[in-house]
PDB file of C-alpha atoms in Angstrom:
ATOM      1  CA  MET O 285      28.149  -3.333 -62.469  1.00 81.00           C
ATOM      2  CA  PHE O 286      28.953  -5.255 -59.394  1.00 88.00           C
ATOM      3  CA  VAL O 287      31.951  -5.164 -57.276  1.00 93.00           C
ATOM      4  CA  ARG O 288      34.356  -7.817 -56.409  1.00 93.00           C
ATOM      5  CA  GLU O 289      36.399  -7.261 -53.228  1.00 95.00           C
ATOM      6  CA  ILE O 290      39.833  -8.845 -52.778  1.00 96.00           C
ATOM      7  CA  GLU O 291      41.283  -8.567 -49.124  1.00 96.00           C
ATOM      8  CA  LEU O 292      44.938  -8.429 -48.786  1.00 95.00           C
ATOM      9  CA  GLY O 293      46.962  -8.652 -45.630  1.00 90.00           C
ATOM     10  CA  GLU O 294      47.177 -10.784 -42.626  1.00 82.00           C
ATOM     11  CA  GLU O 295      47.130  -8.548 -39.686  1.00 81.00           C
ATOM     12  CA  GLU O 296      44.000  -6.572 -39.082  1.00 80.00           C
ATOM     13  CA  GLU O 297      45.671  -3.176 -39.224  1.00 79.00           C
ATOM     14  CA  ASP O 298      47.339  -3.989 -42.501  1.00 85.00           C
ATOM     15  CA  ILE O 299      44.333  -5.398 -44.324  1.00 93.00           C
ATOM     16  CA  LYS O 300      43.660  -3.456 -47.713  1.00 94.00           C
ATOM     17  CA  THR O 301      40.533  -4.267 -49.621  1.00 96.00           C
ATOM     18  CA  VAL O 302      40.798  -3.857 -53.287  1.00 96.00           C
ATOM     19  CA  GLN O 303      37.608  -3.286 -55.126  1.00 97.00           C
ATOM     20  CA  VAL O 304      37.147  -4.325 -58.634  1.00 96.00           C
ATOM     21  CA  ASP O 305      34.055  -3.442 -60.557  1.00 94.00           C
ATOM     22  CA  GLN O 306      32.750  -6.068 -63.013  1.00 93.00           C
ATOM     23  CA  LYS O 307      30.280  -5.862 -65.826  1.00 88.00           C
ATOM     24  CA  ASN O 308      27.027  -7.859 -65.909  1.00 83.00           C
ATOM     25  CA  GLU O 309      27.507  -8.749 -69.520  1.00 78.00           C
ATOM     26  CA  GLY O 310      30.415 -10.139 -71.420  1.00 75.00           C
ATOM     27  CA  ASP O 311      33.171 -12.876 -71.378  1.00 71.00           C
ATOM     28  CA  THR O 312      36.669 -11.548 -71.362  1.00 78.00           C
ATOM     29  CA  GLY O 313      37.819  -8.386 -69.821  1.00 79.00           C
ATOM     30  CA  VAL O 314      34.703  -7.669 -67.734  1.00 83.00           C
ATOM     31  CA  VAL O 315      34.796 -10.160 -64.809  1.00 89.00           C
ATOM     32  CA  VAL O 316      37.549 -11.242 -62.277  1.00 92.00           C
ATOM     33  CA  TRP O 317      38.488 -14.827 -63.259  1.00 91.00           C
ATOM     34  CA  ASP O 318      39.300 -17.378 -60.656  1.00 94.00           C
ATOM     35  CA  ALA O 319      42.889 -17.588 -61.975  1.00 96.00           C
ATOM     36  CA  ALA O 320      43.183 -13.838 -61.202  1.00 96.00           C
ATOM     37  CA  ILE O 321      42.021 -14.331 -57.528  1.00 97.00           C
ATOM     38  CA  VAL O 322      44.498 -17.105 -57.054  1.00 97.00           C
ATOM     39  CA  LEU O 323      47.383 -15.193 -58.614  1.00 98.00           C
ATOM     40  CA  SER O 324      46.447 -12.124 -56.504  1.00 97.00           C
ATOM     41  CA  LYS O 325      46.414 -14.073 -53.313  1.00 98.00           C
ATOM     42  CA  TYR O 326      49.759 -15.737 -54.289  1.00 98.00           C
ATOM     43  CA  LEU O 327      51.242 -12.311 -54.788  1.00 97.00           C
ATOM     44  CA  GLU O 328      50.163 -11.405 -51.048  1.00 96.00           C
ATOM     45  CA  THR O 329      52.390 -14.548 -50.038  1.00 96.00           C
ATOM     46  CA  ILE O 330      55.520 -12.950 -51.672  1.00 96.00           C
ATOM     47  CA  LYS O 331      54.669  -9.312 -51.287  1.00 94.00           C
ATOM     48  CA  ASP O 332      58.167  -8.630 -49.765  1.00 94.00           C
ATOM     49  CA  ASP O 333      59.424  -9.541 -53.319  1.00 94.00           C
ATOM     50  CA  LEU O 334      57.224  -7.067 -54.937  1.00 94.00           C
ATOM     51  CA  GLU O 335      58.209  -3.916 -52.991  1.00 92.00           C
ATOM     52  CA  ASN O 336      59.418  -1.136 -55.058  1.00 88.00           C
ATOM     53  CA  LYS O 337      59.472  -3.388 -58.201  1.00 94.00           C
ATOM     54  CA  SER O 338      57.856  -2.712 -61.517  1.00 94.00           C
ATOM     55  CA  ALA O 339      55.047  -4.652 -62.905  1.00 96.00           C
ATOM     56  CA  ILE O 340      53.100  -5.030 -66.184  1.00 96.00           C
ATOM     57  CA  GLU O 341      49.962  -6.784 -66.299  1.00 96.00           C
ATOM     58  CA  LEU O 342      49.032  -8.205 -69.762  1.00 95.00           C
ATOM     59  CA  GLY O 343      45.502  -8.857 -70.741  1.00 92.00           C
ATOM     60  CA  SER O 344      44.436  -6.978 -67.523  1.00 94.00           C
ATOM     61  CA  GLY O 345      40.711  -7.199 -68.302  1.00 93.00           C
ATOM     62  CA  THR O 346      39.448  -5.731 -64.910  1.00 96.00           C
ATOM     63  CA  GLY O 347      42.890  -5.100 -63.748  1.00 97.00           C
ATOM     64  CA  ALA O 348      42.505  -7.239 -60.528  1.00 97.00           C
ATOM     65  CA  VAL O 349      46.016  -8.709 -60.419  1.00 98.00           C
ATOM     66  CA  GLY O 350      47.731  -5.390 -61.245  1.00 97.00           C
ATOM     67  CA  LEU O 351      45.581  -3.440 -58.722  1.00 97.00           C
ATOM     68  CA  CYS O 352      46.573  -6.028 -56.094  1.00 97.00           C
ATOM     69  CA  ALA O 353      50.266  -5.768 -56.998  1.00 96.00           C
ATOM     70  CA  ALA O 354      50.094  -2.125 -56.531  1.00 96.00           C
ATOM     71  CA  ALA O 355      48.236  -2.371 -53.296  1.00 95.00           C
ATOM     72  CA  LEU O 356      50.932  -4.856 -52.090  1.00 94.00           C
ATOM     73  CA  GLY O 357      53.700  -2.307 -52.786  1.00 92.00           C
ATOM     74  CA  CYS O 358      54.901  -2.598 -56.364  1.00 94.00           C
ATOM     75  CA  GLY O 359      56.643   0.803 -57.201  1.00 91.00           C
ATOM     76  CA  ARG O 360      55.114   1.088 -60.598  1.00 94.00           C
ATOM     77  CA  VAL O 361      52.318  -0.872 -62.116  1.00 97.00           C
ATOM     78  CA  LEU O 362      51.005  -0.685 -65.738  1.00 97.00           C
ATOM     79  CA  LEU O 363      47.754  -2.404 -66.631  1.00 97.00           C
ATOM     80  CA  THR O 364      47.329  -3.265 -70.324  1.00 96.00           C
ATOM     81  CA  ASP O 365      44.741  -4.563 -72.537  1.00 94.00           C
ATOM     82  CA  LEU O 366      42.899  -3.965 -75.754  1.00 91.00           C
ATOM     83  CA  ALA O 367      42.011  -0.197 -76.270  1.00 94.00           C
ATOM     84  CA  ASP O 368      38.177  -0.890 -75.652  1.00 92.00           C
ATOM     85  CA  PHE O 369      39.167  -1.931 -72.040  1.00 93.00           C
ATOM     86  CA  VAL O 370      41.448   1.021 -70.917  1.00 96.00           C
ATOM     87  CA  GLU O 371      38.552   3.289 -69.769  1.00 96.00           C
ATOM     88  CA  PHE O 372      37.277   0.449 -67.574  1.00 96.00           C
ATOM     89  CA  LEU O 373      40.821  -0.130 -66.284  1.00 97.00           C
ATOM     90  CA  ASP O 374      41.097   3.445 -65.428  1.00 97.00           C
ATOM     91  CA  HIS O 375      37.779   3.302 -63.569  1.00 96.00           C
ATOM     92  CA  ASN O 376      38.977   0.495 -61.519  1.00 97.00           C
ATOM     93  CA  ILE O 377      42.261   2.279 -60.731  1.00 97.00           C
ATOM     94  CA  GLU O 378      40.127   5.324 -59.561  1.00 96.00           C
ATOM     95  CA  LEU O 379      38.092   3.028 -57.244  1.00 96.00           C
ATOM     96  CA  ASN O 380      41.340   2.104 -55.289  1.00 96.00           C
ATOM     97  CA  GLU O 381      43.388   5.295 -55.447  1.00 94.00           C
ATOM     98  CA  GLU O 382      43.610   5.567 -51.694  1.00 93.00           C
ATOM     99  CA  LEU O 383      45.442   2.227 -51.581  1.00 93.00           C
ATOM    100  CA  PHE O 384      48.189   3.255 -53.797  1.00 89.00           C
ATOM    101  CA  LYS O 385      51.420   5.067 -52.804  1.00 81.00           C
ATOM    102  CA  ASN O 386      52.904   4.391 -56.233  1.00 78.00           C
ATOM    103  CA  GLN O 387      52.432   5.015 -59.876  1.00 91.00           C
ATOM    104  CA  ILE O 388      49.673   2.861 -61.584  1.00 96.00           C
ATOM    105  CA  SER O 389      48.231   3.614 -65.000  1.00 96.00           C
ATOM    106  CA  ALA O 390      46.558   1.764 -67.887  1.00 97.00           C
ATOM    107  CA  GLN O 391      47.234   1.716 -71.535  1.00 97.00           C
ATOM    108  CA  SER O 392      46.429  -0.275 -74.711  1.00 97.00           C
ATOM    109  CA  LEU O 393      48.715  -3.141 -75.619  1.00 94.00           C
ATOM    110  CA  VAL O 394      47.743  -5.576 -78.324  1.00 89.00           C
ATOM    111  CA  TRP O 395      49.877  -8.697 -78.636  1.00 84.00           C
ATOM    112  CA  GLY O 396      47.718 -10.956 -80.821  1.00 69.00           C
ATOM    113  CA  ASP O 397      44.450 -12.256 -81.508  1.00 64.00           C
ATOM    114  CA  LYS O 398      42.300 -15.114 -79.918  1.00 57.00           C
ATOM    115  CA  ASP O 399      43.656 -17.915 -81.971  1.00 56.00           C
ATOM    116  CA  GLN O 400      46.813 -20.011 -81.680  1.00 51.00           C
ATOM    117  CA  GLU O 401      48.884 -17.449 -83.537  1.00 66.00           C
ATOM    118  CA  SER O 402      48.432 -15.121 -80.541  1.00 86.00           C
ATOM    119  CA  VAL O 403      50.894 -17.458 -78.574  1.00 91.00           C
ATOM    120  CA  GLU O 404      53.790 -16.524 -80.751  1.00 90.00           C
ATOM    121  CA  SER O 405      52.699 -12.811 -80.488  1.00 92.00           C
ATOM    122  CA  LEU O 406      52.504 -13.319 -76.574  1.00 93.00           C
ATOM    123  CA  VAL O 407      55.849 -14.719 -76.468  1.00 94.00           C
ATOM    124  CA  ASN O 408      57.386 -12.088 -78.522  1.00 93.00           C
ATOM    125  CA  THR O 409      55.781  -9.338 -76.186  1.00 94.00           C
ATOM    126  CA  PHE O 410      57.287 -11.223 -73.235  1.00 95.00           C
ATOM    127  CA  CYS O 411      60.803 -11.123 -75.012  1.00 95.00           C
ATOM    128  CA  ASN O 412      60.369  -7.275 -75.943  1.00 94.00           C
ATOM    129  CA  LEU O 413      59.466  -6.371 -72.432  1.00 94.00           C
ATOM    130  CA  CYS O 414      61.908  -8.548 -70.376  1.00 95.00           C
ATOM    131  CA  ASP O 415      65.580  -8.262 -69.574  1.00 94.00           C
ATOM    132  CA  ASP O 416      67.720 -10.327 -67.449  1.00 93.00           C
ATOM    133  CA  ASN O 417      66.254  -8.990 -64.242  1.00 93.00           C
ATOM    134  CA  THR O 418      62.637  -9.593 -65.173  1.00 95.00           C
ATOM    135  CA  GLU O 419      60.528 -12.272 -63.803  1.00 96.00           C
ATOM    136  CA  ILE O 420      57.124 -13.234 -65.214  1.00 97.00           C
ATOM    137  CA  ILE O 421      54.511 -14.625 -62.928  1.00 97.00           C
ATOM    138  CA  LEU O 422      51.623 -16.193 -64.745  1.00 96.00           C
ATOM    139  CA  SER O 423      48.549 -18.084 -63.713  1.00 97.00           C
ATOM    140  CA  TYR O 424      46.035 -20.105 -65.901  1.00 93.00           C
ATOM    141  CA  GLU O 425      43.268 -22.431 -65.227  1.00 94.00           C
ATOM    142  CA  GLU O 426      43.532 -25.785 -66.800  1.00 92.00           C
ATOM    143  CA  ARG O 427      40.850 -26.676 -69.398  1.00 87.00           C
ATOM    144  CA  ASP O 428      39.704 -29.872 -70.747  1.00 85.00           C
ATOM    145  CA  SER O 429      39.240 -28.991 -74.391  1.00 89.00           C
ATOM    146  CA  GLN O 430      41.790 -30.526 -76.774  1.00 91.00           C
ATOM    147  CA  MET O 431      42.175 -27.073 -78.383  1.00 87.00           C
ATOM    148  CA  LYS O 432      43.034 -25.323 -75.107  1.00 87.00           C
ATOM    149  CA  LEU O 433      45.520 -28.106 -74.165  1.00 89.00           C
ATOM    150  CA  GLU O 434      47.275 -27.633 -77.562  1.00 91.00           C
ATOM    151  CA  VAL O 435      47.463 -23.931 -76.978  1.00 89.00           C
ATOM    152  CA  VAL O 436      49.215 -24.452 -73.541  1.00 92.00           C
ATOM    153  CA  LYS O 437      51.544 -26.931 -75.076  1.00 93.00           C
ATOM    154  CA  MET O 438      52.439 -24.609 -77.923  1.00 93.00           C
ATOM    155  CA  PHE O 439      52.900 -21.832 -75.305  1.00 94.00           C
ATOM    156  CA  PHE O 440      55.516 -23.684 -73.264  1.00 96.00           C
ATOM    157  CA  SER O 441      57.122 -24.925 -76.374  1.00 96.00           C
ATOM    158  CA  CYS O 442      57.624 -21.326 -77.746  1.00 95.00           C
ATOM    159  CA  MET O 443      58.806 -20.157 -74.267  1.00 97.00           C
ATOM    160  CA  GLN O 444      61.538 -22.696 -73.805  1.00 96.00           C
ATOM    161  CA  SER O 445      63.748 -20.877 -76.311  1.00 94.00           C
ATOM    162  CA  TYR O 446      63.716 -17.678 -74.290  1.00 97.00           C
ATOM    163  CA  PHE O 447      62.847 -18.470 -70.631  1.00 97.00           C
ATOM    164  CA  ASN O 448      63.486 -21.022 -67.864  1.00 97.00           C
ATOM    165  CA  TRP O 449      60.400 -21.628 -65.573  1.00 97.00           C
ATOM    166  CA  THR O 450      59.359 -23.317 -62.384  1.00 97.00           C
ATOM    167  CA  LYS O 451      55.882 -24.283 -61.480  1.00 97.00           C
ATOM    168  CA  VAL O 452      54.840 -22.810 -57.990  1.00 98.00           C
ATOM    169  CA  PRO O 453      53.959 -25.802 -56.020  1.00 97.00           C
ATOM    170  CA  TYR O 454      50.359 -26.130 -54.843  1.00 97.00           C
ATOM    171  CA  GLU O 455      51.522 -25.825 -51.213  1.00 96.00           C
ATOM    172  CA  LYS O 456      53.042 -22.395 -51.830  1.00 97.00           C
ATOM    173  CA  HIS O 457      49.771 -20.895 -53.164  1.00 97.00           C
ATOM    174  CA  HIS O 458      47.831 -19.030 -50.671  1.00 97.00           C
ATOM    175  CA  PRO O 459      46.224 -21.566 -48.284  1.00 95.00           C
ATOM    176  CA  GLU O 460      42.649 -20.195 -48.621  1.00 95.00           C
ATOM    177  CA  PHE O 461      42.854 -19.220 -52.182  1.00 96.00           C
ATOM    178  CA  ARG O 462      44.013 -22.024 -54.345  1.00 95.00           C
ATOM    179  CA  SER O 463      42.642 -24.621 -56.614  1.00 96.00           C
ATOM    180  CA  GLU O 464      44.239 -27.636 -58.138  1.00 95.00           C
ATOM    181  CA  ASP O 465      43.175 -26.705 -61.659  1.00 95.00           C
ATOM    182  CA  ILE O 466      44.827 -23.108 -61.408  1.00 97.00           C
ATOM    183  CA  GLN O 467      48.616 -23.252 -62.063  1.00 97.00           C
ATOM    184  CA  ILE O 468      51.116 -20.615 -61.341  1.00 98.00           C
ATOM    185  CA  PHE O 469      54.433 -20.524 -63.050  1.00 98.00           C
ATOM    186  CA  ARG O 470      57.407 -17.983 -62.581  1.00 98.00           C
ATOM    187  CA  PHE O 471      59.571 -17.389 -65.730  1.00 97.00           C
ATOM    188  CA  LYS O 472      63.231 -15.885 -65.965  1.00 96.00           C
ATOM    189  CA  SER O 473      65.147 -15.131 -69.141  1.00 94.00           C
ATOM    190  CA  VAL O 474      67.526 -17.728 -70.245  1.00 93.00           C
TER     191      VAL O 474
END
């Protein structure tokens, strides 16, 4: 394993370093993706909005975003992924225990498979987890493949029946951790 460190905080006395172990082999669930770094650093820019809120990270993988949300002051954080990844999530929670004043845990949550049908399952999961006070903050990295573009189009088409959204302008992303091909959206129930 190798560690990825994510520094949070602006003032030297407030800096917290989230450590995320990554595995040497594998694709999903074992490395910190660039979109996770961009989203984690965006959360830093809105940390006052997170204080004492609850957060659920879907498809947590290494748990980087949820760990950062907890370190930034979310009151309760639940990291979720397939059952095979929960032990790894627990490991990364333990690596950072001293950063958390709050409750953080990991559990299995399956919301679909890896094909286009999982889009509907993901949207249904959002609907089941959300109420009128819930906000979804989501990031993704744009891909050039036609199949990936179709999946994104299908996702937004399914979401429009249940949620309104705004795209976070590039200028609002963290100034040092942003990329023009990584998008952040904020969703609220209709």
